[in-house]
Amino acid sequence: AFLFHVCMAGLHLVDDEGLGGYTVMDDSDTELARHLEAVSCARGRVLKTGLGMGCFVRMCLTNPEVEHIDVVEIDAKIIEHFGAEFAGNERVTIHHGDAFEFPTDHGPWDFAWHDIYCEGNDGLQVLHVKLIKRFNGVAKLQGAWNLPRWARRIAPRLI
């Protein structure tokens, strides 16, 4: 089993002994800048798969065109730690569940941003494409973290 170690710079995945691992996500200026395009596209009802450190949600809340954000997060510890900031915010609903099983009848959404984690990020782009396909038809515009440029070129409703 692996544990998450939270530090000021980000989330570091370590083993049960607290050793080894690697940084899973961070809130550096570079990381935040990578989300600016997605945040600028967000409006109306937004779906976010994967809460992470909450950076995307926090940034979307500064966008007055965003009415509500549904966040789907599979890890209860992530929700407990990073979701607490959004508790009581009427514009945010955090759902504990698997994005691949989350009911699409909670939609429709105007925008969906997929940013889930898989160990080592091997196959991450494939998982994001599967999420895009899953929410096709219930999200007007979609995008994903680390989505290859070729995917964006062939699908005009992707960012």
mmCIF file with all atom_site columns, C-alpha atoms in Angstrom:
data_model
loop_
_atom_site.group_PDB
_atom_site.id
_atom_site.type_symbol
_atom_site.label_atom_id
_atom_site.label_alt_id
_atom_site.label_comp_id
_atom_site.label_asym_id
_atom_site.label_entity_id
_atom_site.label_seq_id
_atom_site.pdbx_PDB_ins_code
_atom_site.Cartn_x
_atom_site.Cartn_y
_atom_site.Cartn_z
_atom_site.occupancy
_atom_site.B_iso_or_equiv
_atom_site.pdbx_formal_charge
_atom_site.auth_seq_id
_atom_site.auth_comp_id
_atom_site.auth_asym_id
_atom_site.auth_atom_id
_atom_site.pdbx_PDB_model_num
ATOM 1   C CA . ALA A 1 1   ? 0.000   0.000  0.000   1.00 0.00 ? 1   ALA A CA 1
ATOM 2   C CA . PHE A 1 2   ? 1.095   3.541  -0.649  1.00 0.00 ? 2   PHE A CA 1
ATOM 3   C CA . LEU A 1 3   ? 0.537   6.678  1.382   1.00 0.00 ? 3   LEU A CA 1
ATOM 4   C CA . PHE A 1 4   ? 0.327   10.253 0.322   1.00 0.00 ? 4   PHE A CA 1
ATOM 5   C CA . HIS A 1 5   ? 2.674   12.671 2.019   1.00 0.00 ? 5   HIS A CA 1
ATOM 6   C CA . VAL A 1 6   ? 1.473   16.250 1.807   1.00 0.00 ? 6   VAL A CA 1
ATOM 7   C CA . CYS A 1 7   ? 4.019   19.017 1.832   1.00 0.00 ? 7   CYS A CA 1
ATOM 8   C CA . MET A 1 8   ? 3.886   22.679 0.916   1.00 0.00 ? 8   MET A CA 1
ATOM 9   C CA . ALA A 1 9   ? 5.045   21.974 -2.624  1.00 0.00 ? 9   ALA A CA 1
ATOM 10  C CA . GLY A 1 10  ? 2.604   19.203 -3.414  1.00 0.00 ? 10  GLY A CA 1
ATOM 11  C CA . LEU A 1 11  ? 1.528   15.637 -2.974  1.00 0.00 ? 11  LEU A CA 1
ATOM 12  C CA . HIS A 1 12  ? 4.239   13.001 -2.824  1.00 0.00 ? 12  HIS A CA 1
ATOM 13  C CA . LEU A 1 13  ? 3.469   9.301  -3.133  1.00 0.00 ? 13  LEU A CA 1
ATOM 14  C CA . VAL A 1 14  ? 5.532   7.172  -0.736  1.00 0.00 ? 14  VAL A CA 1
ATOM 15  C CA . ASP A 1 15  ? 5.511   3.578  0.466   1.00 0.00 ? 15  ASP A CA 1
ATOM 16  C CA . ASP A 1 16  ? 4.191   2.384  3.858   1.00 0.00 ? 16  ASP A CA 1
ATOM 17  C CA . GLU A 1 17  ? 7.504   3.280  5.485   1.00 0.00 ? 17  GLU A CA 1
ATOM 18  C CA . GLY A 1 18  ? 7.337   6.829  4.170   1.00 0.00 ? 18  GLY A CA 1
ATOM 19  C CA . LEU A 1 19  ? 10.231  6.199  1.810   1.00 0.00 ? 19  LEU A CA 1
ATOM 20  C CA . GLY A 1 20  ? 10.810  6.533  -1.909  1.00 0.00 ? 20  GLY A CA 1
ATOM 21  C CA . GLY A 1 21  ? 8.048   7.611  -4.217  1.00 0.00 ? 21  GLY A CA 1
ATOM 22  C CA . TYR A 1 22  ? 7.644   10.642 -6.398  1.00 0.00 ? 22  TYR A CA 1
ATOM 23  C CA . THR A 1 23  ? 5.645   13.843 -6.615  1.00 0.00 ? 23  THR A CA 1
ATOM 24  C CA . VAL A 1 24  ? 2.135   13.143 -7.870  1.00 0.00 ? 24  VAL A CA 1
ATOM 25  C CA . MET A 1 25  ? 0.949   16.735 -8.127  1.00 0.00 ? 25  MET A CA 1
ATOM 26  C CA . ASP A 1 26  ? 1.967   20.171 -6.965  1.00 0.00 ? 26  ASP A CA 1
ATOM 27  C CA . ASP A 1 27  ? 0.670   23.713 -6.848  1.00 0.00 ? 27  ASP A CA 1
ATOM 28  C CA . SER A 1 28  ? 3.680   25.449 -8.339  1.00 0.00 ? 28  SER A CA 1
ATOM 29  C CA . ASP A 1 29  ? 3.266   28.426 -10.652 1.00 0.00 ? 29  ASP A CA 1
ATOM 30  C CA . THR A 1 30  ? 4.105   26.173 -13.606 1.00 0.00 ? 30  THR A CA 1
ATOM 31  C CA . GLU A 1 31  ? 1.455   23.648 -12.616 1.00 0.00 ? 31  GLU A CA 1
ATOM 32  C CA . LEU A 1 32  ? -1.181  26.341 -12.136 1.00 0.00 ? 32  LEU A CA 1
ATOM 33  C CA . ALA A 1 33  ? -0.321  27.966 -15.470 1.00 0.00 ? 33  ALA A CA 1
ATOM 34  C CA . ARG A 1 34  ? -0.974  24.644 -17.210 1.00 0.00 ? 34  ARG A CA 1
ATOM 35  C CA . HIS A 1 35  ? -4.609  24.879 -16.111 1.00 0.00 ? 35  HIS A CA 1
ATOM 36  C CA . LEU A 1 36  ? -5.250  28.454 -17.258 1.00 0.00 ? 36  LEU A CA 1
ATOM 37  C CA . GLU A 1 37  ? -6.609  27.486 -20.674 1.00 0.00 ? 37  GLU A CA 1
ATOM 38  C CA . ALA A 1 38  ? -9.029  25.019 -19.116 1.00 0.00 ? 38  ALA A CA 1
ATOM 39  C CA . VAL A 1 39  ? -10.187 27.493 -16.466 1.00 0.00 ? 39  VAL A CA 1
ATOM 40  C CA . SER A 1 40  ? -10.775 30.128 -19.146 1.00 0.00 ? 40  SER A CA 1
ATOM 41  C CA . CYS A 1 41  ? -13.018 27.643 -21.017 1.00 0.00 ? 41  CYS A CA 1
ATOM 42  C CA . ALA A 1 42  ? -14.992 26.710 -17.906 1.00 0.00 ? 42  ALA A CA 1
ATOM 43  C CA . ARG A 1 43  ? -18.480 28.177 -17.658 1.00 0.00 ? 43  ARG A CA 1
ATOM 44  C CA . GLY A 1 44  ? -21.923 27.180 -16.476 1.00 0.00 ? 44  GLY A CA 1
ATOM 45  C CA . ARG A 1 45  ? -21.959 23.719 -14.948 1.00 0.00 ? 45  ARG A CA 1
ATOM 46  C CA . VAL A 1 46  ? -18.509 22.150 -14.751 1.00 0.00 ? 46  VAL A CA 1
ATOM 47  C CA . LEU A 1 47  ? -17.530 18.518 -14.186 1.00 0.00 ? 47  LEU A CA 1
ATOM 48  C CA . LYS A 1 48  ? -14.066 17.851 -12.746 1.00 0.00 ? 48  LYS A CA 1
ATOM 49  C CA . THR A 1 49  ? -12.860 14.262 -12.521 1.00 0.00 ? 49  THR A CA 1
ATOM 50  C CA . GLY A 1 50  ? -10.210 14.043 -9.817  1.00 0.00 ? 50  GLY A CA 1
ATOM 51  C CA . LEU A 1 51  ? -10.014 16.635 -7.037  1.00 0.00 ? 51  LEU A CA 1
ATOM 52  C CA . GLY A 1 52  ? -6.271  16.518 -6.530  1.00 0.00 ? 52  GLY A CA 1
ATOM 53  C CA . MET A 1 53  ? -5.109  19.432 -4.405  1.00 0.00 ? 53  MET A CA 1
ATOM 54  C CA . GLY A 1 54  ? -8.155  21.456 -5.460  1.00 0.00 ? 54  GLY A CA 1
ATOM 55  C CA . CYS A 1 55  ? -6.180  23.924 -7.596  1.00 0.00 ? 55  CYS A CA 1
ATOM 56  C CA . PHE A 1 56  ? -8.465  23.651 -10.624 1.00 0.00 ? 56  PHE A CA 1
ATOM 57  C CA . VAL A 1 57  ? -11.609 24.009 -8.499  1.00 0.00 ? 57  VAL A CA 1
ATOM 58  C CA . ARG A 1 58  ? -10.155 26.966 -6.622  1.00 0.00 ? 58  ARG A CA 1
ATOM 59  C CA . MET A 1 59  ? -9.211  28.654 -9.905  1.00 0.00 ? 59  MET A CA 1
ATOM 60  C CA . CYS A 1 60  ? -12.666 27.992 -11.408 1.00 0.00 ? 60  CYS A CA 1
ATOM 61  C CA . LEU A 1 61  ? -14.337 29.608 -8.425  1.00 0.00 ? 61  LEU A CA 1
ATOM 62  C CA . THR A 1 62  ? -12.644 32.879 -9.412  1.00 0.00 ? 62  THR A CA 1
ATOM 63  C CA . ASN A 1 63  ? -14.354 32.665 -12.807 1.00 0.00 ? 63  ASN A CA 1
ATOM 64  C CA . PRO A 1 64  ? -17.773 34.353 -12.457 1.00 0.00 ? 64  PRO A CA 1
ATOM 65  C CA . GLU A 1 65  ? -19.056 32.422 -15.496 1.00 0.00 ? 65  GLU A CA 1
ATOM 66  C CA . VAL A 1 66  ? -18.802 29.149 -13.540 1.00 0.00 ? 66  VAL A CA 1
ATOM 67  C CA . GLU A 1 67  ? -22.125 28.461 -11.843 1.00 0.00 ? 67  GLU A CA 1
ATOM 68  C CA . HIS A 1 68  ? -21.429 25.077 -10.251 1.00 0.00 ? 68  HIS A CA 1
ATOM 69  C CA . ILE A 1 69  ? -18.655 22.474 -10.147 1.00 0.00 ? 69  ILE A CA 1
ATOM 70  C CA . ASP A 1 70  ? -19.295 18.756 -9.666  1.00 0.00 ? 70  ASP A CA 1
ATOM 71  C CA . VAL A 1 71  ? -16.079 17.036 -8.584  1.00 0.00 ? 71  VAL A CA 1
ATOM 72  C CA . VAL A 1 72  ? -15.723 13.245 -8.685  1.00 0.00 ? 72  VAL A CA 1
ATOM 73  C CA . GLU A 1 73  ? -12.894 11.886 -6.518  1.00 0.00 ? 73  GLU A CA 1
ATOM 74  C CA . ILE A 1 74  ? -12.255 8.222  -5.780  1.00 0.00 ? 74  ILE A CA 1
ATOM 75  C CA . ASP A 1 75  ? -9.902  8.673  -2.808  1.00 0.00 ? 75  ASP A CA 1
ATOM 76  C CA . ALA A 1 76  ? -11.641 9.500  0.486   1.00 0.00 ? 76  ALA A CA 1
ATOM 77  C CA . LYS A 1 77  ? -8.368  10.743 2.002   1.00 0.00 ? 77  LYS A CA 1
ATOM 78  C CA . ILE A 1 78  ? -7.954  13.286 -0.794  1.00 0.00 ? 78  ILE A CA 1
ATOM 79  C CA . ILE A 1 79  ? -11.536 14.465 -0.219  1.00 0.00 ? 79  ILE A CA 1
ATOM 80  C CA . GLU A 1 80  ? -11.008 14.668 3.530   1.00 0.00 ? 80  GLU A CA 1
ATOM 81  C CA . HIS A 1 81  ? -7.817  16.677 3.240   1.00 0.00 ? 81  HIS A CA 1
ATOM 82  C CA . PHE A 1 82  ? -8.257  18.855 0.157   1.00 0.00 ? 82  PHE A CA 1
ATOM 83  C CA . GLY A 1 83  ? -12.054 18.874 -0.092  1.00 0.00 ? 83  GLY A CA 1
ATOM 84  C CA . ALA A 1 84  ? -12.517 20.450 3.329   1.00 0.00 ? 84  ALA A CA 1
ATOM 85  C CA . GLU A 1 85  ? -11.758 23.844 1.806   1.00 0.00 ? 85  GLU A CA 1
ATOM 86  C CA . PHE A 1 86  ? -14.898 23.589 -0.347  1.00 0.00 ? 86  PHE A CA 1
ATOM 87  C CA . ALA A 1 87  ? -17.280 22.255 2.296   1.00 0.00 ? 87  ALA A CA 1
ATOM 88  C CA . GLY A 1 88  ? -20.264 24.563 2.539   1.00 0.00 ? 88  GLY A CA 1
ATOM 89  C CA . ASN A 1 89  ? -19.552 26.254 -0.793  1.00 0.00 ? 89  ASN A CA 1
ATOM 90  C CA . GLU A 1 90  ? -22.852 26.166 -2.682  1.00 0.00 ? 90  GLU A CA 1
ATOM 91  C CA . ARG A 1 91  ? -21.014 26.266 -6.008  1.00 0.00 ? 91  ARG A CA 1
ATOM 92  C CA . VAL A 1 92  ? -19.116 22.998 -5.358  1.00 0.00 ? 92  VAL A CA 1
ATOM 93  C CA . THR A 1 93  ? -20.355 19.437 -4.864  1.00 0.00 ? 93  THR A CA 1
ATOM 94  C CA . ILE A 1 94  ? -17.749 16.774 -4.210  1.00 0.00 ? 94  ILE A CA 1
ATOM 95  C CA . HIS A 1 95  ? -18.871 13.241 -5.045  1.00 0.00 ? 95  HIS A CA 1
ATOM 96  C CA . HIS A 1 96  ? -16.937 10.309 -3.588  1.00 0.00 ? 96  HIS A CA 1
ATOM 97  C CA . GLY A 1 97  ? -16.797 7.795  -6.394  1.00 0.00 ? 97  GLY A CA 1
ATOM 98  C CA . ASP A 1 98  ? -15.139 6.426  -9.482  1.00 0.00 ? 98  ASP A CA 1
ATOM 99  C CA . ALA A 1 99  ? -15.373 8.739  -12.503 1.00 0.00 ? 99  ALA A CA 1
ATOM 100 C CA . PHE A 1 100 ? -15.773 5.679  -14.737 1.00 0.00 ? 100 PHE A CA 1
ATOM 101 C CA . GLU A 1 101 ? -18.923 4.736  -12.819 1.00 0.00 ? 101 GLU A CA 1
ATOM 102 C CA . PHE A 1 102 ? -20.277 8.191  -11.928 1.00 0.00 ? 102 PHE A CA 1
ATOM 103 C CA . PRO A 1 103 ? -23.863 8.530  -13.169 1.00 0.00 ? 103 PRO A CA 1
ATOM 104 C CA . THR A 1 104 ? -24.033 10.727 -16.250 1.00 0.00 ? 104 THR A CA 1
ATOM 105 C CA . ASP A 1 105 ? -27.581 11.725 -15.306 1.00 0.00 ? 105 ASP A CA 1
ATOM 106 C CA . HIS A 1 106 ? -26.020 14.217 -12.860 1.00 0.00 ? 106 HIS A CA 1
ATOM 107 C CA . GLY A 1 107 ? -25.344 16.261 -16.012 1.00 0.00 ? 107 GLY A CA 1
ATOM 108 C CA . PRO A 1 108 ? -25.496 17.847 -18.425 1.00 0.00 ? 108 PRO A CA 1
ATOM 109 C CA . TRP A 1 109 ? -22.363 19.934 -18.020 1.00 0.00 ? 109 TRP A CA 1
ATOM 110 C CA . ASP A 1 110 ? -21.128 22.840 -20.068 1.00 0.00 ? 110 ASP A CA 1
ATOM 111 C CA . PHE A 1 111 ? -17.505 21.855 -19.520 1.00 0.00 ? 111 PHE A CA 1
ATOM 112 C CA . ALA A 1 112 ? -15.665 18.774 -18.220 1.00 0.00 ? 112 ALA A CA 1
ATOM 113 C CA . TRP A 1 113 ? -12.014 18.653 -17.224 1.00 0.00 ? 113 TRP A CA 1
ATOM 114 C CA . HIS A 1 114 ? -10.458 15.247 -16.624 1.00 0.00 ? 114 HIS A CA 1
ATOM 115 C CA . ASP A 1 115 ? -7.400  15.050 -14.415 1.00 0.00 ? 115 ASP A CA 1
ATOM 116 C CA . ILE A 1 116 ? -7.255  11.699 -12.684 1.00 0.00 ? 116 ILE A CA 1
ATOM 117 C CA . TYR A 1 117 ? -4.183  9.918  -11.365 1.00 0.00 ? 117 TYR A CA 1
ATOM 118 C CA . CYS A 1 118 ? -2.847  6.457  -12.092 1.00 0.00 ? 118 CYS A CA 1
ATOM 119 C CA . GLU A 1 119 ? 0.358   5.151  -10.593 1.00 0.00 ? 119 GLU A CA 1
ATOM 120 C CA . GLY A 1 120 ? 3.308   6.401  -12.597 1.00 0.00 ? 120 GLY A CA 1
ATOM 121 C CA . ASN A 1 121 ? 0.902   7.990  -15.084 1.00 0.00 ? 121 ASN A CA 1
ATOM 122 C CA . ASP A 1 122 ? 1.392   5.019  -17.401 1.00 0.00 ? 122 ASP A CA 1
ATOM 123 C CA . GLY A 1 123 ? -1.711  4.876  -19.550 1.00 0.00 ? 123 GLY A CA 1
ATOM 124 C CA . LEU A 1 124 ? -3.050  8.160  -18.216 1.00 0.00 ? 124 LEU A CA 1
ATOM 125 C CA . GLN A 1 125 ? -3.844  9.560  -21.657 1.00 0.00 ? 125 GLN A CA 1
ATOM 126 C CA . VAL A 1 126 ? -5.813  6.413  -22.511 1.00 0.00 ? 126 VAL A CA 1
ATOM 127 C CA . LEU A 1 127 ? -7.825  6.779  -19.309 1.00 0.00 ? 127 LEU A CA 1
ATOM 128 C CA . HIS A 1 128 ? -8.539  10.428 -20.064 1.00 0.00 ? 128 HIS A CA 1
ATOM 129 C CA . VAL A 1 129 ? -9.732  9.552  -23.578 1.00 0.00 ? 129 VAL A CA 1
ATOM 130 C CA . LYS A 1 130 ? -12.023 6.898  -22.064 1.00 0.00 ? 130 LYS A CA 1
ATOM 131 C CA . LEU A 1 131 ? -13.479 9.529  -19.731 1.00 0.00 ? 131 LEU A CA 1
ATOM 132 C CA . ILE A 1 132 ? -13.983 11.914 -22.638 1.00 0.00 ? 132 ILE A CA 1
ATOM 133 C CA . LYS A 1 133 ? -15.836 9.180  -24.522 1.00 0.00 ? 133 LYS A CA 1
ATOM 134 C CA . ARG A 1 134 ? -17.893 8.345  -21.416 1.00 0.00 ? 134 ARG A CA 1
ATOM 135 C CA . PHE A 1 135 ? -19.059 11.928 -20.928 1.00 0.00 ? 135 PHE A CA 1
ATOM 136 C CA . ASN A 1 136 ? -19.515 12.675 -24.631 1.00 0.00 ? 136 ASN A CA 1
ATOM 137 C CA . GLY A 1 137 ? -23.041 13.947 -25.124 1.00 0.00 ? 137 GLY A CA 1
ATOM 138 C CA . VAL A 1 138 ? -23.469 15.142 -21.524 1.00 0.00 ? 138 VAL A CA 1
ATOM 139 C CA . ALA A 1 139 ? -20.580 17.626 -21.577 1.00 0.00 ? 139 ALA A CA 1
ATOM 140 C CA . LYS A 1 140 ? -20.561 20.272 -24.328 1.00 0.00 ? 140 LYS A CA 1
ATOM 141 C CA . LEU A 1 141 ? -16.808 20.872 -24.183 1.00 0.00 ? 141 LEU A CA 1
ATOM 142 C CA . GLN A 1 142 ? -14.179 18.617 -22.613 1.00 0.00 ? 142 GLN A CA 1
ATOM 143 C CA . GLY A 1 143 ? -10.477 18.536 -21.998 1.00 0.00 ? 143 GLY A CA 1
ATOM 144 C CA . ALA A 1 144 ? -7.924  16.547 -20.069 1.00 0.00 ? 144 ALA A CA 1
ATOM 145 C CA . TRP A 1 145 ? -4.631  17.000 -18.361 1.00 0.00 ? 145 TRP A CA 1
ATOM 146 C CA . ASN A 1 146 ? -1.750  15.937 -20.583 1.00 0.00 ? 146 ASN A CA 1
ATOM 147 C CA . LEU A 1 147 ? -4.013  15.219 -23.546 1.00 0.00 ? 147 LEU A CA 1
ATOM 148 C CA . PRO A 1 148 ? -1.876  14.790 -26.661 1.00 0.00 ? 148 PRO A CA 1
ATOM 149 C CA . ARG A 1 149 ? -2.088  17.511 -29.307 1.00 0.00 ? 149 ARG A CA 1
ATOM 150 C CA . TRP A 1 150 ? -3.181  15.050 -31.983 1.00 0.00 ? 150 TRP A CA 1
ATOM 151 C CA . ALA A 1 151 ? -6.327  14.277 -29.970 1.00 0.00 ? 151 ALA A CA 1
ATOM 152 C CA . ARG A 1 152 ? -7.221  17.956 -29.782 1.00 0.00 ? 152 ARG A CA 1
ATOM 153 C CA . ARG A 1 153 ? -6.673  18.387 -33.530 1.00 0.00 ? 153 ARG A CA 1
ATOM 154 C CA . ILE A 1 154 ? -9.092  15.624 -34.509 1.00 0.00 ? 154 ILE A CA 1
ATOM 155 C CA . ALA A 1 155 ? -11.816 16.450 -31.982 1.00 0.00 ? 155 ALA A CA 1
ATOM 156 C CA . PRO A 1 156 ? -13.018 20.060 -32.141 1.00 0.00 ? 156 PRO A CA 1
ATOM 157 C CA . ARG A 1 157 ? -14.911 19.836 -28.825 1.00 0.00 ? 157 ARG A CA 1
ATOM 158 C CA . LEU A 1 158 ? -11.711 19.174 -26.897 1.00 0.00 ? 158 LEU A CA 1
ATOM 159 C CA . ILE A 1 159 ? -9.289  21.655 -25.431 1.00 0.00 ? 159 ILE A CA 1
#
